[in-house]
mmCIF file of C-alpha atoms and ligand atoms in Angstrom:
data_model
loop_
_atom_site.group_PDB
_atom_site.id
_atom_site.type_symbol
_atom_site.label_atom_id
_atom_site.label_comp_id
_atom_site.label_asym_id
_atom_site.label_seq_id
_atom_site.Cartn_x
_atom_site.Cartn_y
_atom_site.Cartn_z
ATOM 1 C CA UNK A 1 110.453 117.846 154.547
ATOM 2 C CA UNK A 2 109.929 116.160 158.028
ATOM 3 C CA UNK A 3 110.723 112.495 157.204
ATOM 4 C CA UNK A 4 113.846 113.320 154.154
ATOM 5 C CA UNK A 5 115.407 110.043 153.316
ATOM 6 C CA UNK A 6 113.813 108.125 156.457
ATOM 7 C CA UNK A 7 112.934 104.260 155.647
ATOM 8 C CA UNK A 8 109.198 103.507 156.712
ATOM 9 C CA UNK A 9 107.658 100.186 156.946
ATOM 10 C CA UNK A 10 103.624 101.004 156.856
ATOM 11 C CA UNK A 11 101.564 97.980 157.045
ATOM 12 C CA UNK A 12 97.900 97.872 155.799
ATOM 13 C CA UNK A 13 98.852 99.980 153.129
ATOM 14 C CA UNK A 14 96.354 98.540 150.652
ATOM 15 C CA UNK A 15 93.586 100.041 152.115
ATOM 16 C CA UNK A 16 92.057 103.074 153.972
ATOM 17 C CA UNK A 17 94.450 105.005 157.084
ATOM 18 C CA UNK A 18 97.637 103.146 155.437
ATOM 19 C CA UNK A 19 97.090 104.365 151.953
ATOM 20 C CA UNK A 20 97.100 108.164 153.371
ATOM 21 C CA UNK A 21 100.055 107.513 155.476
ATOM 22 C CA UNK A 22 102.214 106.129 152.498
ATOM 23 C CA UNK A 23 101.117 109.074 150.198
ATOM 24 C CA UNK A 24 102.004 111.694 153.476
ATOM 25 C CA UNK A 25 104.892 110.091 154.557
ATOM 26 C CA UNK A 26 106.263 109.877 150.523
ATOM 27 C CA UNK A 27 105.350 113.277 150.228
ATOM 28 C CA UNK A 28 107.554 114.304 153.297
ATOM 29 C CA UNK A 29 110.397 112.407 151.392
ATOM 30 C CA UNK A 30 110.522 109.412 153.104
ATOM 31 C CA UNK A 31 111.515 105.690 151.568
ATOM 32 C CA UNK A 32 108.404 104.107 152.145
ATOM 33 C CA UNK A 33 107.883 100.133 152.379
ATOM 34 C CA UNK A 34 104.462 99.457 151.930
ATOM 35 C CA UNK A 35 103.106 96.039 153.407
ATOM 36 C CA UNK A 36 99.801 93.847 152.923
ATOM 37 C CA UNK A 37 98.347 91.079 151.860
ATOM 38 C CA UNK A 38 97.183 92.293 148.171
ATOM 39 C CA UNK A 39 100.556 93.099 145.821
ATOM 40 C CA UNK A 40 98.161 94.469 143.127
ATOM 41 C CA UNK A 41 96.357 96.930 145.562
ATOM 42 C CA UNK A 42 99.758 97.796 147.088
ATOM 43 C CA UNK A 43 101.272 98.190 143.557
ATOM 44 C CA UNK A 44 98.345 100.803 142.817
ATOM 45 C CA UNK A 45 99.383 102.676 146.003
ATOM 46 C CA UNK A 46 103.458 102.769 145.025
ATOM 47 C CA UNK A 47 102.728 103.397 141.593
ATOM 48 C CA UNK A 48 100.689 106.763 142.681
ATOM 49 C CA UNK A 49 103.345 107.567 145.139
ATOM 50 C CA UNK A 50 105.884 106.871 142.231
ATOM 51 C CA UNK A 51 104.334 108.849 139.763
ATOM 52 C CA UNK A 52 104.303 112.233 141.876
ATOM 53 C CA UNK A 53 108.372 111.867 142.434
ATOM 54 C CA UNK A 54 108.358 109.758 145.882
ATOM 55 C CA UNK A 55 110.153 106.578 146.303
ATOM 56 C CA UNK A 56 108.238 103.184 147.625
ATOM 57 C CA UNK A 57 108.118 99.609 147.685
ATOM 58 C CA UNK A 58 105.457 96.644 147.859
ATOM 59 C CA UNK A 59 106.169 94.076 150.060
ATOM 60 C CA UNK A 60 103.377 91.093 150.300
ATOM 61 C CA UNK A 61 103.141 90.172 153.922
ATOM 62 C CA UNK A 62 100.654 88.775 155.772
ATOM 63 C CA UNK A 63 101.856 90.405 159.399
ATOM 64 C CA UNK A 64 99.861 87.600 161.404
ATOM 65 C CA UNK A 65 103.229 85.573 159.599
ATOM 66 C CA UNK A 66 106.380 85.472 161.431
ATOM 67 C CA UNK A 67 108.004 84.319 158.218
ATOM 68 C CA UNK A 68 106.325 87.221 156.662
ATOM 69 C CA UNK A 69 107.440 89.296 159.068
ATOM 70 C CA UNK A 70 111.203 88.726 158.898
ATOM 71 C CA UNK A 71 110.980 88.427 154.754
ATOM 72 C CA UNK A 72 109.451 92.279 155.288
ATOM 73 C CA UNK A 73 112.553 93.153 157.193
ATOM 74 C CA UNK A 74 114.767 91.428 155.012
ATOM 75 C CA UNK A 75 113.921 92.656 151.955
ATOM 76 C CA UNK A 76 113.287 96.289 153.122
ATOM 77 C CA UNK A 77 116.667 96.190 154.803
ATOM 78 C CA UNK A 78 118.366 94.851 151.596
ATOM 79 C CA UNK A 79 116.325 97.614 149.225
ATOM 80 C CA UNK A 80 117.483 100.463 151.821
ATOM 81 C CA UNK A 81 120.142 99.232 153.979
ATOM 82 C CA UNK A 82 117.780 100.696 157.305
ATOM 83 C CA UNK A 83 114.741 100.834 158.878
ATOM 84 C CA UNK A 84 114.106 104.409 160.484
ATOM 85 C CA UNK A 85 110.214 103.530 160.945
ATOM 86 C CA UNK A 86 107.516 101.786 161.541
ATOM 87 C CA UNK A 87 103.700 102.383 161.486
ATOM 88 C CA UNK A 88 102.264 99.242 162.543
ATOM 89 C CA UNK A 89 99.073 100.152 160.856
ATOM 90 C CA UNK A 90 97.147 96.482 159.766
ATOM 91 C CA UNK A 91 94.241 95.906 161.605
ATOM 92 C CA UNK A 92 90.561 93.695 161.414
ATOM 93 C CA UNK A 93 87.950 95.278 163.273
ATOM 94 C CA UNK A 94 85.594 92.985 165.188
ATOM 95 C CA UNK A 95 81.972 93.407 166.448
ATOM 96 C CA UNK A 96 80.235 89.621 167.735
ATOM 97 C CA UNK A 97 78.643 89.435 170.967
ATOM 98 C CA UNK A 98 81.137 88.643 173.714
ATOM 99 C CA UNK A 99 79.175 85.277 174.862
ATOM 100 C CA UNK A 100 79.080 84.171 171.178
ATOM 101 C CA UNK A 101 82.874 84.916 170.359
ATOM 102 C CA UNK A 102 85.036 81.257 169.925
ATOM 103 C CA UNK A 103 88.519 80.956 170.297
ATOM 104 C CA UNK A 104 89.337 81.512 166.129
ATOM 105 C CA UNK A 105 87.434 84.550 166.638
ATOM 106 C CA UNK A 106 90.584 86.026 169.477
ATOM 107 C CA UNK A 107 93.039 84.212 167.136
ATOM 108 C CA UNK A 108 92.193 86.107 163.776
ATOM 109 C CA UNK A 109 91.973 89.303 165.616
ATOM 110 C CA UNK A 110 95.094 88.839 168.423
ATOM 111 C CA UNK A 111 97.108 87.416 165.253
ATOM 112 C CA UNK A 112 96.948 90.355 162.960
ATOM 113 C CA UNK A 113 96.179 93.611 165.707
ATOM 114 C CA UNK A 114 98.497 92.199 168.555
ATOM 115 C CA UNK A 115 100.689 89.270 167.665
ATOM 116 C CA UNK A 116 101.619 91.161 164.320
ATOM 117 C CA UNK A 117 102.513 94.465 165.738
ATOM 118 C CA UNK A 118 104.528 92.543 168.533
ATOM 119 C CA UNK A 119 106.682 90.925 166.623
ATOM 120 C CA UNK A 120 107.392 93.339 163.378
ATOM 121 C CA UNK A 121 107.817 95.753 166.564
ATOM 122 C CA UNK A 122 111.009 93.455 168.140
ATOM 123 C CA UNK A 123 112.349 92.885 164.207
ATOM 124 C CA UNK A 124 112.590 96.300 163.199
ATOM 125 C CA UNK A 125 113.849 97.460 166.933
ATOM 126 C CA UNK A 126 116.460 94.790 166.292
ATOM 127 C CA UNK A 127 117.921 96.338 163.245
ATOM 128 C CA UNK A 128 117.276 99.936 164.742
ATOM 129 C CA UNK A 129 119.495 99.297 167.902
ATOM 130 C CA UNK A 130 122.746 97.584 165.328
ATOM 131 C CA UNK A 131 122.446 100.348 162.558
ATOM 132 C CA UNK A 132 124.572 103.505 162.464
ATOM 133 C CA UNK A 133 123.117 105.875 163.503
ATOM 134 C CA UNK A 134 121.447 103.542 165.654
ATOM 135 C CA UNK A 135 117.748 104.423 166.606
ATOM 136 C CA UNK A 136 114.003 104.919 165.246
ATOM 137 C CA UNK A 137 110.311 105.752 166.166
ATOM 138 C CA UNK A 138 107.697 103.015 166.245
ATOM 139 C CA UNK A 139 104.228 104.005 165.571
ATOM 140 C CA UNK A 140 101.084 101.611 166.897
ATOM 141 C CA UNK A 141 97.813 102.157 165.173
ATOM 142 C CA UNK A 142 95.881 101.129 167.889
ATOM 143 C CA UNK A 143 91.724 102.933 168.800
ATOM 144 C CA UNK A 144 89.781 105.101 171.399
ATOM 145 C CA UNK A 145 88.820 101.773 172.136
ATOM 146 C CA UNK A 146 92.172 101.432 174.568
ATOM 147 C CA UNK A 147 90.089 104.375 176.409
ATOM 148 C CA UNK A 148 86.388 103.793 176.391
ATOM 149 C CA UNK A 149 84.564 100.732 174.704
ATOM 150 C CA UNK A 150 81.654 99.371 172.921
ATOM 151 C CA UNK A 151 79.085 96.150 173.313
ATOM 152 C CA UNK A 152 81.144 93.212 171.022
ATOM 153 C CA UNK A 153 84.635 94.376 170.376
ATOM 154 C CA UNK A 154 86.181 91.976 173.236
ATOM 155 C CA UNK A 155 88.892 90.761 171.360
ATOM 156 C CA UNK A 156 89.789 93.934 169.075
ATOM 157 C CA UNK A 157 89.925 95.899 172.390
ATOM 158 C CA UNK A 158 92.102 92.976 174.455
ATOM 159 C CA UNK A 159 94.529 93.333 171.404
ATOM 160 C CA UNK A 160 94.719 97.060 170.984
ATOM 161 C CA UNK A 161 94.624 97.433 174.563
ATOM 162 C CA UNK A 162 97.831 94.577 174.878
ATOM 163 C CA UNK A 163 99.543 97.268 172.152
ATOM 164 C CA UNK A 164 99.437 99.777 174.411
ATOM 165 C CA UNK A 165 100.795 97.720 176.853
ATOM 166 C CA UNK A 166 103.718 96.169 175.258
ATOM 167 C CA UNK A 167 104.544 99.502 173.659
ATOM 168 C CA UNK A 168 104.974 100.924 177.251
ATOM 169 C CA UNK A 169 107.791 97.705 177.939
ATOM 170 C CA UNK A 170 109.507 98.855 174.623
ATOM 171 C CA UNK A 171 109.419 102.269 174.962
ATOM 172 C CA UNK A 172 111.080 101.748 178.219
ATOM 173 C CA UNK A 173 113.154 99.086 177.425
ATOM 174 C CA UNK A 174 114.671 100.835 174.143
ATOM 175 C CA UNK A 175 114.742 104.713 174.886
ATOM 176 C CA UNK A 176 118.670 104.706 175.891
ATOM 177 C CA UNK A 177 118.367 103.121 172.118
ATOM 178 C CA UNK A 178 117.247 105.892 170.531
ATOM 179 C CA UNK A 179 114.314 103.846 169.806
ATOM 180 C CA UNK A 180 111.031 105.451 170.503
ATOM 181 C CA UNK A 181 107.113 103.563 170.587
ATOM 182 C CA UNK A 182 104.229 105.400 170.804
ATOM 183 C CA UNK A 183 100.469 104.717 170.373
ATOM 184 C CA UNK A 184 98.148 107.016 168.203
ATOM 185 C CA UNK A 185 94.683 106.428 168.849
ATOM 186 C CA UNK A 186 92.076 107.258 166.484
ATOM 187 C CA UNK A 187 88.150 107.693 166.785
ATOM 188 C CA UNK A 188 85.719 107.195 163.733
ATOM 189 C CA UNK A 189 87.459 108.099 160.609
ATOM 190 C CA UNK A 190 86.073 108.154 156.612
ATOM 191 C CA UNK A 191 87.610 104.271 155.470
ATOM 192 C CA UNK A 192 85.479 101.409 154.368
ATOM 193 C CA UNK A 193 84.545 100.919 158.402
ATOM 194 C CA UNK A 194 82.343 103.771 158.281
ATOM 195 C CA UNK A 195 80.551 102.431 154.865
ATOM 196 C CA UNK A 196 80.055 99.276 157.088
ATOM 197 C CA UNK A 197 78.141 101.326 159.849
ATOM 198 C CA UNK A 198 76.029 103.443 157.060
ATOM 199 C CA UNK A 199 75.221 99.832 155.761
ATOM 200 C CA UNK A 200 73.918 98.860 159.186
ATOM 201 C CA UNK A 201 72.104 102.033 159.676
ATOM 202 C CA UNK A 202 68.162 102.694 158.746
ATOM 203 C CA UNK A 203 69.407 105.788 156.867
ATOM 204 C CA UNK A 204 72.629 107.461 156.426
ATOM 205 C CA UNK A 205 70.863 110.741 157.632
ATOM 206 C CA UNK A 206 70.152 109.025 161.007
ATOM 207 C CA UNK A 207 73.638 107.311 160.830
ATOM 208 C CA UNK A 208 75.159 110.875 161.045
ATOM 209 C CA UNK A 209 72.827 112.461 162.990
ATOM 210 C CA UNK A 210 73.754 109.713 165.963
ATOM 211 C CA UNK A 211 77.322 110.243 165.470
ATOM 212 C CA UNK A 212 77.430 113.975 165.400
ATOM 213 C CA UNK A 213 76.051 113.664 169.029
ATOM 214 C CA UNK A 214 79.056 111.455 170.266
ATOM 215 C CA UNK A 215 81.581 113.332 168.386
ATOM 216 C CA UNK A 216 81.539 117.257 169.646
ATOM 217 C CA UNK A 217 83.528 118.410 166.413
ATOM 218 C CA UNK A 218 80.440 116.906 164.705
ATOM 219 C CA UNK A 219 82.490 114.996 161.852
ATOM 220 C CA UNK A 220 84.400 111.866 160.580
ATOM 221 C CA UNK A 221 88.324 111.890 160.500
ATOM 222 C CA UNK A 222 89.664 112.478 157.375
ATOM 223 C CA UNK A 223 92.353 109.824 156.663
ATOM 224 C CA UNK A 224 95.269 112.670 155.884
ATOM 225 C CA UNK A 225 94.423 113.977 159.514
ATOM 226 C CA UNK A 226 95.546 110.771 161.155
ATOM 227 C CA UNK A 227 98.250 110.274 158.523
ATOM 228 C CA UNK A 228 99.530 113.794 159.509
ATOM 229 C CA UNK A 229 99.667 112.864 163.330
ATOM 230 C CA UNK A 230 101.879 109.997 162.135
ATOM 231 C CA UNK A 231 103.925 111.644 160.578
ATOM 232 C CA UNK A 232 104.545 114.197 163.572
ATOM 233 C CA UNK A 233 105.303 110.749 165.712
ATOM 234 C CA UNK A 234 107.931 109.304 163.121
ATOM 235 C CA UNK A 235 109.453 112.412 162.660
ATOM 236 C CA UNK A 236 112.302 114.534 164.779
ATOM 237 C CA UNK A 237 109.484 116.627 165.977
ATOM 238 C CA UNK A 238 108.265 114.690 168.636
ATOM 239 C CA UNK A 239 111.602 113.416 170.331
ATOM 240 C CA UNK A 240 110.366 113.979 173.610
ATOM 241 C CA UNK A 241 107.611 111.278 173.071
ATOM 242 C CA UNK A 242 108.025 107.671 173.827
ATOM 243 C CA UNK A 243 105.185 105.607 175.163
ATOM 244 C CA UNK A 244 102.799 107.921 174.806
ATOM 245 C CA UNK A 245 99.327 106.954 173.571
ATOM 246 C CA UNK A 246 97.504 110.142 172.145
ATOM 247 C CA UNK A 247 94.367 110.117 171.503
ATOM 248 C CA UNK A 248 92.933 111.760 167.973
ATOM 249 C CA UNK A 249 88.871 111.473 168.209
ATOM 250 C CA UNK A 250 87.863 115.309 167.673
ATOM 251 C CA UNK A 251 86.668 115.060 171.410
ATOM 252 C CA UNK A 252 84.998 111.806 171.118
ATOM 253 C CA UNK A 253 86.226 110.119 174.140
ATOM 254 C CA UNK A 254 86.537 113.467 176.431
ATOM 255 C CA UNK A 255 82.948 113.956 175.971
ATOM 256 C CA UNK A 256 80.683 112.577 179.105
ATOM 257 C CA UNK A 257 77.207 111.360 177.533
ATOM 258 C CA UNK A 258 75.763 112.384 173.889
ATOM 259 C CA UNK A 259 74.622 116.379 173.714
ATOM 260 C CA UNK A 260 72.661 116.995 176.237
ATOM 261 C CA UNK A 261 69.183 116.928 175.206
ATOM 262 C CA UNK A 262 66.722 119.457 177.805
ATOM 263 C CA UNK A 263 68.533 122.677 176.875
ATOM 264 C CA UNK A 264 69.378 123.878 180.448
ATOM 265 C CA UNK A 265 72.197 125.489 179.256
ATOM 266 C CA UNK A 266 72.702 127.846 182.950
ATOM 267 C CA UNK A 267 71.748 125.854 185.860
ATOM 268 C CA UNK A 268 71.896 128.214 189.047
ATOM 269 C CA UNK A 269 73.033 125.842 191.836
ATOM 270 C CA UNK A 270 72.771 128.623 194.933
ATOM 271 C CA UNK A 271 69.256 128.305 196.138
HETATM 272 N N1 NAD B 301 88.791 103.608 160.495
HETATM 273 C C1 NAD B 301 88.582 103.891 161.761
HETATM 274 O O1 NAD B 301 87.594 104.572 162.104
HETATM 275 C C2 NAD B 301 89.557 103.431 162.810
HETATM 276 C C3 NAD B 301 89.372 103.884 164.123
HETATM 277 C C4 NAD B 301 90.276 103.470 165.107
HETATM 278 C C5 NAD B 301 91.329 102.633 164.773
HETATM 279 N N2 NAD B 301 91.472 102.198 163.490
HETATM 280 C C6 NAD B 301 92.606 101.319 163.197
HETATM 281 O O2 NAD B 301 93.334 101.850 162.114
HETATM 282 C C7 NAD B 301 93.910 100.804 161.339
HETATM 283 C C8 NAD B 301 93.511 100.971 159.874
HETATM 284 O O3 NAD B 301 92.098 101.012 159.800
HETATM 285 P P1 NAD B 301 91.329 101.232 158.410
HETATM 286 O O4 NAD B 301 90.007 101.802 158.735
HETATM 287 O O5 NAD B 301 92.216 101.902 157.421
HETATM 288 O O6 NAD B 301 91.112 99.705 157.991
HETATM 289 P P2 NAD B 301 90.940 99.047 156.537
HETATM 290 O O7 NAD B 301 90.158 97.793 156.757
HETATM 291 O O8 NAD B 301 90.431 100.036 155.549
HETATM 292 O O9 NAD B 301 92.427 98.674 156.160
HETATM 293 C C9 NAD B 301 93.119 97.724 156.923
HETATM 294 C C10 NAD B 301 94.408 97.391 156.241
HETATM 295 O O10 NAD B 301 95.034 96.320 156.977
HETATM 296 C C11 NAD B 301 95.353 95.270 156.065
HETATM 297 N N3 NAD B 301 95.368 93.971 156.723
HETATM 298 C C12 NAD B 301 94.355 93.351 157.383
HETATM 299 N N4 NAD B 301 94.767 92.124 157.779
HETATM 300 C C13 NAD B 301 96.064 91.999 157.387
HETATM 301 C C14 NAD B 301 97.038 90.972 157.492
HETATM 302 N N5 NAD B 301 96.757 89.795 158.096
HETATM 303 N N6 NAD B 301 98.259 91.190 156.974
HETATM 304 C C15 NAD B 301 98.573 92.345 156.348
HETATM 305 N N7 NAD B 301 97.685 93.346 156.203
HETATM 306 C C16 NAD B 301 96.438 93.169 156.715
HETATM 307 C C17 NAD B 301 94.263 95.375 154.988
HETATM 308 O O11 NAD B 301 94.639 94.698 153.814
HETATM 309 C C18 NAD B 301 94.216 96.892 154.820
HETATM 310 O O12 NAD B 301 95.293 97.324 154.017
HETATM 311 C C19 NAD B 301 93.423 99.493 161.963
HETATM 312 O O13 NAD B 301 94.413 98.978 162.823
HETATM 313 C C20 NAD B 301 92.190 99.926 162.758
HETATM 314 O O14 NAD B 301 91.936 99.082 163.866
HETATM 315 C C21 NAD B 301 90.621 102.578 162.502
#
C-alpha cells in the first residue's frame, strides 16, 4: 500500500477527479479527509469508501473560506492528530469572452482555484513543518491550461497559472522541511465538464471526432488515471519531486496542430 496510514485532505471530493482520488487514495490505506461544499454528496463518497474497509471523513468547507479553511485543518488535525497530504483538488471552470468578463467573474474563479489552494496550502504546511515526523507532499490540481490556452478561460488560466507559481515559492521555501508541492496537470478527462462540451456540441459523434484530432491517444482521461498520478505525487515514490508541474494530457499539449489532414506522410526535402 503506497499511502498506509498517511492523512489526506482532498478537496472537491463531492464530485468528479476528487471522488476517484478519495476512493484511490483509501484504497492505498490512507486516512482520507474529504472536503466540499455538499456534506450529503461527501457523505455518499465516505460511506462507499467506508463500506469497502477504508477510513474517511466529511468535512463541509467552502475553500474560497479562510474560516473554512482553518475549521478543515482543525478538525482533521483533531480526528488524526496530522496532516501528511494535501490534494488541493476544488476547482470552477470558466469559459466568457475575455472583453465581457467583470471583476466577480476573477473573484469567483481566483477565490476558489487560487486564493483557496494558497491558503489551505500555508495551513497544512504549517502543521507539516511542527509535527513529528515533520514533513508532507502537497498536490495542486491545476490544467494544460498553465501550458497552452483557449479563447475565454482568462481568469481560470491567471489562477491555475498563479498555482504554479506559488507552488514553485513553496516548494522552495519548504524542501529543507520535508515538505514537497508539486503541480499535476491534466487535459480533458470523463467528469461532468466533458457532458458540458457534448451539450454544446451539434452531435456527440462530431464532439469526439474534434477531440480525437487534438488528443493523439484519441481518448478522454479516465478519472482513476489522474487519481493514480496523485497518488504517485503524495506518496514516498516520488521524493525526488518538488515543484514540478507534470503534465497528464495523453499528448494533448505536445502535439503541434490537429492530425494533419493532406496525407503526405514522407516528404523528400533533397531536391
Ligand atoms: N475535468 C477535466 O477535464 C479537467 C481538466 C483539467 C483540470 N481539471 C481540474 O481538476 C479539478 C477537478 O475537476 P472536475 O472535472 O472533477 O470538476 P467537478 O466540477 O466535477 O468537481 C469540482 C469539485 O470542486 C468542488 N468545489 C467547487 N467549488 C468549491 C468551493 N468553493 N469549495 C469547496 N469545493 C468546491 C465541487 O463541489 C466538486 O466537488 C478542478 O480543479 C479542475 O480545474 C479538470
Amino acid at each position: 500500500m503506497l499511502l498506509k496510514d498517511k492523512v489526506v485532505i482532498i478537496t472537491g471530493a463531492s464530485k468528479g477527479l476528487g471522488v476517484s482520488m478519495a476512493e484511490v487514495c483509501a484504497a492505498e490505506g490512507a486516512k482520507v479527509v474529504l472536503a466540499a461544499r455538499s456534506i450529503e454528496q461527501l457523505k455518499e463518497v465516505e460511506n462507499r469508501i467506508t463500506t469497502k474497509g477504508g477510513v474517511a471523513y466529511s468535512v463541509q468547507c467552502d475553500v474560497s473560506k479562510l474560516d473554512d479553511l482553518q475549521m478543515l485543518v482543525d478538525k482533521t488535525v483533531a480526528k488524526f492528530g496530522a496532516i501528511h497530504g494535501l490534494v488541493n483538488n476544488a476547482g470552477v471552470n470558466y469559459v466568457k469572452a475575455f472583453l465581457d468578463t467583470t471583476e466577480n467573474d476573477w473573484e469567483r474563479v481566483i477565490g476558489v482555484d487560487l486564493k483557496g489552494s494558497f491558503f489551505l496550502t500555508q495551513l497544512c504546511a504549517r502543521e507539516m513543518v511542527k509535527q513529528t515526523p515533520k514533513g508532507g507532499s502537497i498536490v495542486q490540481i491545476a490544467s494544460v491550461h498553465t501550458y497552452a490556452s483557449l479563447p475565454g478561460a482568462a481568469p481560470y488560466d491567471a489562477a491555475k497559472h498563479g498555482m504554479v507559481g506559488f507552488s514553485k515559492a513553496v516548494a522552495v521555501e519548504l524542501a529543507k522541511e520535508k515538505v514537497r508541492v508539486n503541480v499535476l496537470s491534466p487535459g480533458l478527462c470523463r467528469t461532468e465538464i466533458w457532458n458540458d462540451i457534448v451539450a454544446a456540441a451539434p452531435s456527440e459523434k462530431e464532439c469526439i471526432a474534434f477531440w480525437n484530432a487534438n488528443i493523439p491517444a484519441e481518448r478522454l482521461i479516465e478519472p482513476e488515471e489522474i487519481a493514480n498520478a496523485t497518488v504517485f505525487l503524495l506518496s514516498d515514490l516520488s521524493t525526488s519531486l518538488t515543484g514540478s508541474n507534470i503534465i497528464a494530457d495523453l499528448g494533448m499539449t505536445s502535439q503541434l496542430i490537429s492530425k494533419e489532414p493532406y496525407g503526405s506522410k514522407v516528404i523528400d526535402g533533397d531536391r
